[in-house]
Amino acid sequence: MQPAPVKSSIHSLTLPVLKERLVSMGHPGYRAEQILQWVYAKRVDSFEAMSNLPAALRAGLAEEFGFHALEPVRVTGSEDTTRKFLLKLTDGALIETVLIPANPALYGEASDRLTLCVSTQVGCAYGCKFCASGLDGWTRNLGVGEIVGQILRAEALSGERVSNLVFMGMGEPLANFANLMTALEILNAPWGVGIGARRMTLSTSGLAPQIRQLADNPLQVRLAISLHGATNEVRQQIMPVNRKYPLEVLLEACEYYSNRKNQRLTFEYILIEGINDRPEDAAALVKVARKVDAKVNCIPYNTVAGLDWTRPGEDRQDDFMAVLRRGGVTATIRREKGHDIAAACGQLRRQTMVATEGEAKAE
Ligand code: SAH
Ligand code: SF4
């Protein structure tokens, strides 16, 4: 007997695609709007609940599509700090999604900005030397429904609406390009989740061809580049991707992006003691940031269990920032621990996996 075909997730379909699927199933296309309204406006989790649809259509939908809810395995953090959700996918793989409230120092006490840090792959193939996500290699891409599902799950668990998305969780978003693009369309669309494109930021380790491809897409999403080294010498020591796309190639793609989108990029720069935190590193960073008119976001490195890297002391961080500012670069540094988006990502899953293997205790 043939195994039953895996049903597509209802969260993986755009409005036009769902219309086509309905028509090929012999149903009127206009039902697609109604269905997606149940899914995204009313957030139901079964076709049974779609009470204005004929019973035959509901039964037909349940045969073709599933809801594949992401199962929360562990939640850490509290309401006014960062909350991390460890989620189990239908094949048992674990990913994490992190909910980050607005920092009152930056946005004021009254801000209702709520940012979700989303994963795009299980593991990561790019093997940056400092990163927890790359430690166990790459397992697979997330499907469209698994990307969209993270937002739905985080909103259901927290009872709040997410206002901003950052694709800075586990994985390299631009290495899962096609699924990411469809997910962005669903997350942005008025018939979908309805989050403005300007409130979404993709972070990439620097896949130059995909940066250009994204530049040609009309969605005005923001782009952050994980630079971490402003010369090829420093960068390729910690980011193997730099051998494939060296700085000059990456910077050209960055220029193309900011020109096409008329947008300033952000360079993320983790400060790692003794690796990229010297005054000459800061001077090199001034040069590249000015070349593409990028803002710089410095992040003191967060230690990862099993890795030897550490963050420089605050004086050294201040010296680094001073060189950037003197060089005329718009630069910020993120110091508070609980709000550190990057630190949050990739590490919870690893702790849990290590703990389950009995090698260490989870936090
Ligand atoms: N793969 C993408 C997005 C995920 S990583 C990328 O590399 O951009 C999101 C950000 O967290 C990246 O800037 C990454 O370099 C950073 N990061 C990874 N490990 C970190 C750590 N231990 N401390 C601080 N930032 C880290
Ligand atoms: Fe992958 Fe990004 Fe981590 Fe590098 S920093 S290993 S690209 S997740």
XYZ file of C-alpha atoms and ligand atoms in Angstrom:
397
model
C 0.000 0.000 0.000
C 1.213 3.490 -0.820
C 1.873 5.671 2.230
C -0.702 8.445 2.592
C 0.595 11.611 0.873
C 1.623 14.313 3.333
C -1.017 17.024 3.322
C 0.067 20.585 2.573
C -0.118 22.963 5.485
C -2.967 25.446 5.080
C -0.456 28.063 6.323
C 1.743 27.469 3.297
C -0.728 28.722 0.677
C -1.093 32.186 -0.749
C -4.556 33.415 -1.732
C -4.039 32.895 -5.503
C -2.607 29.392 -4.982
C -5.459 28.382 -2.683
C -7.929 29.662 -5.295
C -6.333 27.465 -7.940
C -6.339 24.441 -5.662
C -10.037 24.972 -4.870
C -10.966 25.264 -8.521
C -9.061 22.086 -9.361
C -10.958 20.370 -6.536
C -14.225 21.493 -8.157
C -15.075 24.281 -5.690
C -15.609 27.987 -6.435
C -12.447 30.061 -6.129
C -14.102 32.763 -4.030
C -14.169 30.390 -1.080
C -10.428 30.986 -0.715
C -11.010 34.444 0.814
C -13.440 32.983 3.316
C -11.069 30.184 4.251
C -8.113 32.499 4.806
C -10.275 34.789 6.856
C -10.977 31.897 9.193
C -7.301 30.990 9.252
C -5.724 34.432 9.768
C -8.399 36.831 10.986
C -10.219 34.392 13.244
C -7.305 32.028 13.855
C -9.267 28.798 13.894
C -7.325 25.547 13.948
C -9.661 23.213 12.120
C -11.760 23.209 8.949
C -14.668 22.009 11.070
C -14.776 25.431 12.723
C -15.349 27.241 9.388
C -19.081 27.385 9.922
C -20.041 29.403 6.831
C -18.604 26.780 4.459
C -20.654 23.865 3.078
C -19.969 20.580 4.883
C -18.696 18.925 1.686
C -16.098 21.661 1.211
C -14.958 21.401 4.820
C -14.540 17.646 4.450
C -12.696 18.092 1.144
C -10.348 20.642 2.680
C -9.568 18.378 5.624
C -8.565 15.652 3.172
C -6.192 17.910 1.214
C -4.735 20.219 3.860
C -3.637 20.159 7.479
C -2.986 22.729 10.213
C 0.308 21.207 11.448
C 0.411 23.341 14.587
C 3.891 23.747 16.047
C 3.949 22.121 19.462
C 5.469 24.131 22.310
C 7.974 21.966 24.160
C 9.437 24.555 26.468
C 8.819 28.211 27.218
C 11.332 30.323 29.121
C 11.261 33.968 30.165
C 8.404 36.110 31.386
C 5.949 38.611 29.978
C 8.027 41.760 30.371
C 11.271 40.190 29.221
C 12.260 38.057 26.311
C 10.273 34.861 25.975
C 11.758 31.919 24.128
C 9.559 29.218 22.686
C 11.058 25.881 21.800
C 8.746 24.368 19.192
C 8.484 20.834 17.867
C 7.733 20.308 14.177
C 5.703 17.391 12.832
C 8.864 15.344 12.171
C 10.083 15.908 15.731
C 12.714 18.516 14.808
C 13.097 21.403 17.260
C 13.274 25.082 16.424
C 13.048 28.218 18.480
C 11.148 31.442 18.231
C 11.868 34.361 20.512
C 9.436 37.128 21.509
C 11.079 40.413 22.467
C 9.171 43.362 23.983
C 10.226 46.924 23.164
C 13.152 48.253 25.105
C 11.637 51.237 27.002
C 14.974 53.068 26.850
C 14.721 53.072 23.060
C 11.004 53.221 22.393
C 9.443 54.676 25.587
C 7.307 53.001 28.241
C 4.159 53.186 26.163
C 5.508 51.358 23.155
C 3.514 48.334 22.079
C 6.236 47.184 19.740
C 6.613 43.429 20.027
C 9.277 41.738 17.950
C 9.424 38.071 17.054
C 12.710 36.461 16.114
C 11.946 33.698 13.621
C 13.904 30.612 12.501
C 14.126 29.617 8.845
C 16.007 26.314 8.917
C 16.667 23.412 11.268
C 20.368 23.950 12.001
C 22.571 25.921 9.637
C 25.075 24.887 6.976
C 27.227 28.017 7.119
C 29.262 27.051 10.158
C 30.232 30.471 11.483
C 32.780 29.689 14.163
C 31.080 31.665 16.938
C 27.481 30.546 16.431
C 25.409 27.960 18.295
C 23.102 27.308 15.327
C 25.880 26.081 13.101
C 27.384 23.718 15.661
C 25.320 20.697 14.702
C 25.241 21.388 10.975
C 22.217 21.695 8.782
C 19.230 19.354 8.876
C 16.617 20.886 6.574
C 14.813 23.959 5.358
C 11.635 24.996 7.109
C 8.505 24.803 4.996
C 6.410 27.917 4.356
C 3.803 26.773 6.897
C 6.510 26.234 9.522
C 7.789 29.780 9.088
C 4.308 31.345 9.176
C 3.323 28.941 11.984
C 5.926 30.433 14.331
C 4.133 33.781 14.316
C 0.745 32.151 14.834
C 2.051 29.989 17.677
C 3.841 32.864 19.426
C 0.699 35.013 19.220
C -1.496 32.206 20.501
C 0.848 31.446 23.417
C 1.342 35.064 24.420
C -2.121 36.380 23.644
C -0.465 39.375 21.966
C -0.023 40.615 18.407
C 3.472 40.685 16.982
C 4.297 44.047 15.368
C 7.798 43.383 14.012
C 9.601 40.354 12.646
C 13.313 39.676 12.540
C 14.577 36.639 10.673
C 17.495 36.123 13.004
C 16.668 32.775 14.535
C 18.215 29.517 13.561
C 19.340 29.124 9.968
C 20.334 31.282 7.031
C 17.113 32.842 5.656
C 18.466 33.487 2.170
C 19.498 29.826 1.805
C 15.786 28.937 2.039
C 14.872 31.609 -0.481
C 11.738 30.314 -2.212
C 9.982 29.268 1.012
C 10.989 32.498 2.692
C 9.563 34.593 -0.154
C 6.205 32.815 -0.010
C 6.160 33.132 3.786
C 6.888 36.871 3.531
C 4.001 37.275 1.103
C 1.613 35.531 3.519
C 2.938 37.436 6.546
C 2.587 40.752 4.730
C -0.702 40.310 2.866
C -3.967 41.856 4.103
C -5.607 38.441 3.644
C -2.769 36.915 5.702
C -1.040 38.059 8.875
C -0.865 41.719 7.762
C 2.541 42.800 9.086
C 4.063 45.708 7.131
C 7.138 44.817 5.055
C 9.096 47.675 6.627
C 8.572 45.968 9.967
C 10.369 42.848 8.789
C 14.153 42.479 8.865
C 16.073 39.648 7.253
C 19.535 38.923 8.513
C 22.029 37.189 6.251
C 25.580 35.997 6.590
C 26.123 37.475 3.138
C 24.772 35.344 0.282
C 25.496 37.856 -2.461
C 23.393 36.373 -5.315
C 20.308 36.092 -3.102
C 20.805 39.641 -1.801
C 20.551 40.810 -5.422
C 17.526 38.597 -6.014
C 15.830 40.050 -2.953
C 16.678 43.549 -4.163
C 14.647 42.834 -7.300
C 11.607 41.765 -5.270
C 9.150 44.627 -4.652
C 8.627 43.902 -0.923
C 10.282 46.676 1.120
C 11.754 44.372 3.762
C 14.800 45.553 5.676
C 18.109 43.838 5.345
C 20.816 43.313 7.944
C 24.187 41.870 7.030
C 26.146 39.803 9.564
C 29.480 41.393 8.817
C 31.558 40.655 11.941
C 34.776 41.343 10.076
C 35.605 44.341 7.867
C 38.569 42.779 6.066
C 38.665 39.448 4.251
C 41.408 38.331 6.582
C 39.378 38.766 9.761
C 36.062 37.782 8.275
C 37.091 34.506 6.734
C 38.709 33.445 9.953
C 35.274 33.325 11.610
C 32.822 33.057 8.677
C 33.558 30.356 6.071
C 30.959 31.952 3.735
C 33.462 34.743 3.131
C 35.535 32.401 0.939
C 32.571 31.955 -1.375
C 31.486 35.587 -1.318
C 34.442 37.750 -0.290
C 33.872 41.252 1.027
C 34.185 43.013 -2.331
C 31.484 40.767 -3.829
C 29.278 41.144 -0.756
C 29.636 44.935 -0.652
C 28.698 45.242 -4.325
C 25.545 43.231 -3.658
C 24.831 45.480 -0.657
C 25.152 48.597 -2.779
C 22.850 47.076 -5.369
C 20.279 46.351 -2.642
C 20.338 49.778 -1.055
C 20.137 51.498 -4.443
C 17.285 49.332 -5.726
C 15.289 49.658 -2.512
C 16.431 53.150 -1.626
C 17.145 51.826 1.830
C 20.000 51.997 4.307
C 21.333 48.609 5.299
C 22.461 47.590 8.759
C 25.761 45.871 9.380
C 25.684 43.635 12.426
C 29.044 43.371 14.079
C 29.555 41.051 17.046
C 32.471 42.171 19.189
C 34.646 39.153 19.946
C 37.640 39.620 22.168
C 40.966 39.411 20.396
C 39.351 38.542 17.046
C 37.709 41.642 15.583
C 37.816 44.271 18.334
C 41.102 46.104 17.674
C 41.197 49.804 16.759
C 42.292 48.847 13.228
C 39.221 46.602 12.946
C 37.058 49.585 13.859
C 38.881 51.718 11.267
C 38.277 49.078 8.590
C 34.612 48.965 9.592
C 34.344 52.734 9.176
C 35.584 52.347 5.621
C 33.149 49.643 4.532
C 30.170 51.184 6.344
C 30.810 54.516 4.633
C 31.258 52.848 1.268
C 27.693 51.495 1.305
C 26.280 54.096 3.713
C 25.250 51.397 6.182
C 24.369 51.783 9.849
C 26.326 49.620 12.245
C 24.859 47.636 15.087
C 27.502 46.306 17.454
C 26.617 43.382 19.693
C 28.970 42.224 22.447
C 29.465 38.504 21.856
C 27.338 36.168 23.959
C 29.181 33.100 25.094
C 28.046 29.757 23.735
C 28.566 26.578 25.761
C 31.307 24.585 24.098
C 32.917 27.569 22.337
C 35.909 29.531 23.617
C 35.029 33.021 22.391
C 34.299 35.874 24.801
C 33.211 39.529 24.597
C 35.694 42.332 25.196
C 35.423 44.436 28.370
C 33.259 47.569 28.311
C 36.223 49.936 27.971
C 37.362 48.140 24.872
C 33.801 48.211 23.506
C 33.651 51.961 24.167
C 36.950 52.517 22.355
C 35.650 50.579 19.372
C 32.440 52.631 19.273
C 34.403 55.865 19.575
C 36.384 55.049 16.409
C 33.140 54.387 14.536
C 31.541 57.637 15.686
C 34.622 59.699 14.986
C 34.618 58.144 11.533
C 31.109 59.532 10.948
C 29.298 56.184 11.066
C 25.830 55.833 12.625
C 26.516 53.130 15.173
C 24.670 51.646 18.138
C 25.644 49.015 20.644
C 23.253 46.582 22.297
C 24.282 45.789 25.823
C 21.305 44.639 27.845
C 21.299 40.906 28.155
C 17.612 40.005 28.168
C 16.850 42.019 25.076
C 19.702 40.710 23.025
C 18.027 39.263 19.986
C 21.046 37.489 18.630
C 21.925 35.926 21.935
C 18.470 34.542 22.228
C 18.578 32.653 18.994
C 20.067 29.241 18.412
C 21.089 28.794 21.989
C 17.933 27.514 23.671
C 17.565 24.651 21.239
C 21.139 23.670 21.712
C 20.857 23.673 25.490
C 17.789 21.492 25.292
C 19.311 19.091 22.806
C 22.473 18.777 24.849
C 20.418 18.268 28.001
C 18.322 15.568 26.376
C 21.472 13.817 25.318
C 22.434 13.825 28.983
C 25.717 15.618 28.427
C 24.879 18.789 30.305
C 22.064 20.400 32.190
C 19.795 22.902 30.472
C 19.580 26.387 31.952
N 22.020 33.247 9.495
C 21.662 34.596 9.607
C 20.576 34.867 10.628
C 20.672 34.146 11.950
S 21.929 34.638 13.073
C 22.871 35.449 9.875
O 23.930 34.902 10.124
O 22.761 36.667 9.760
C 21.400 36.207 13.685
C 22.547 37.045 14.216
O 23.067 36.511 15.452
C 23.742 37.104 13.262
O 24.227 38.408 13.136
C 24.740 36.214 13.966
O 26.019 36.458 13.523
C 24.488 36.563 15.416
N 25.048 35.642 16.401
C 25.236 34.324 16.290
N 25.783 33.824 17.412
C 25.931 34.864 18.279
C 26.436 34.996 19.610
N 26.877 33.960 20.270
N 26.457 36.232 20.170
C 25.991 37.310 19.505
N 25.482 37.238 18.247
C 25.468 36.032 17.634
Fe 24.316 30.180 10.248
Fe 23.919 32.775 10.762
Fe 24.896 31.125 12.669
Fe 26.397 31.781 10.577
S 25.621 33.185 12.160
S 26.150 29.697 11.423
S 24.897 31.882 8.933
S 22.872 31.035 11.727
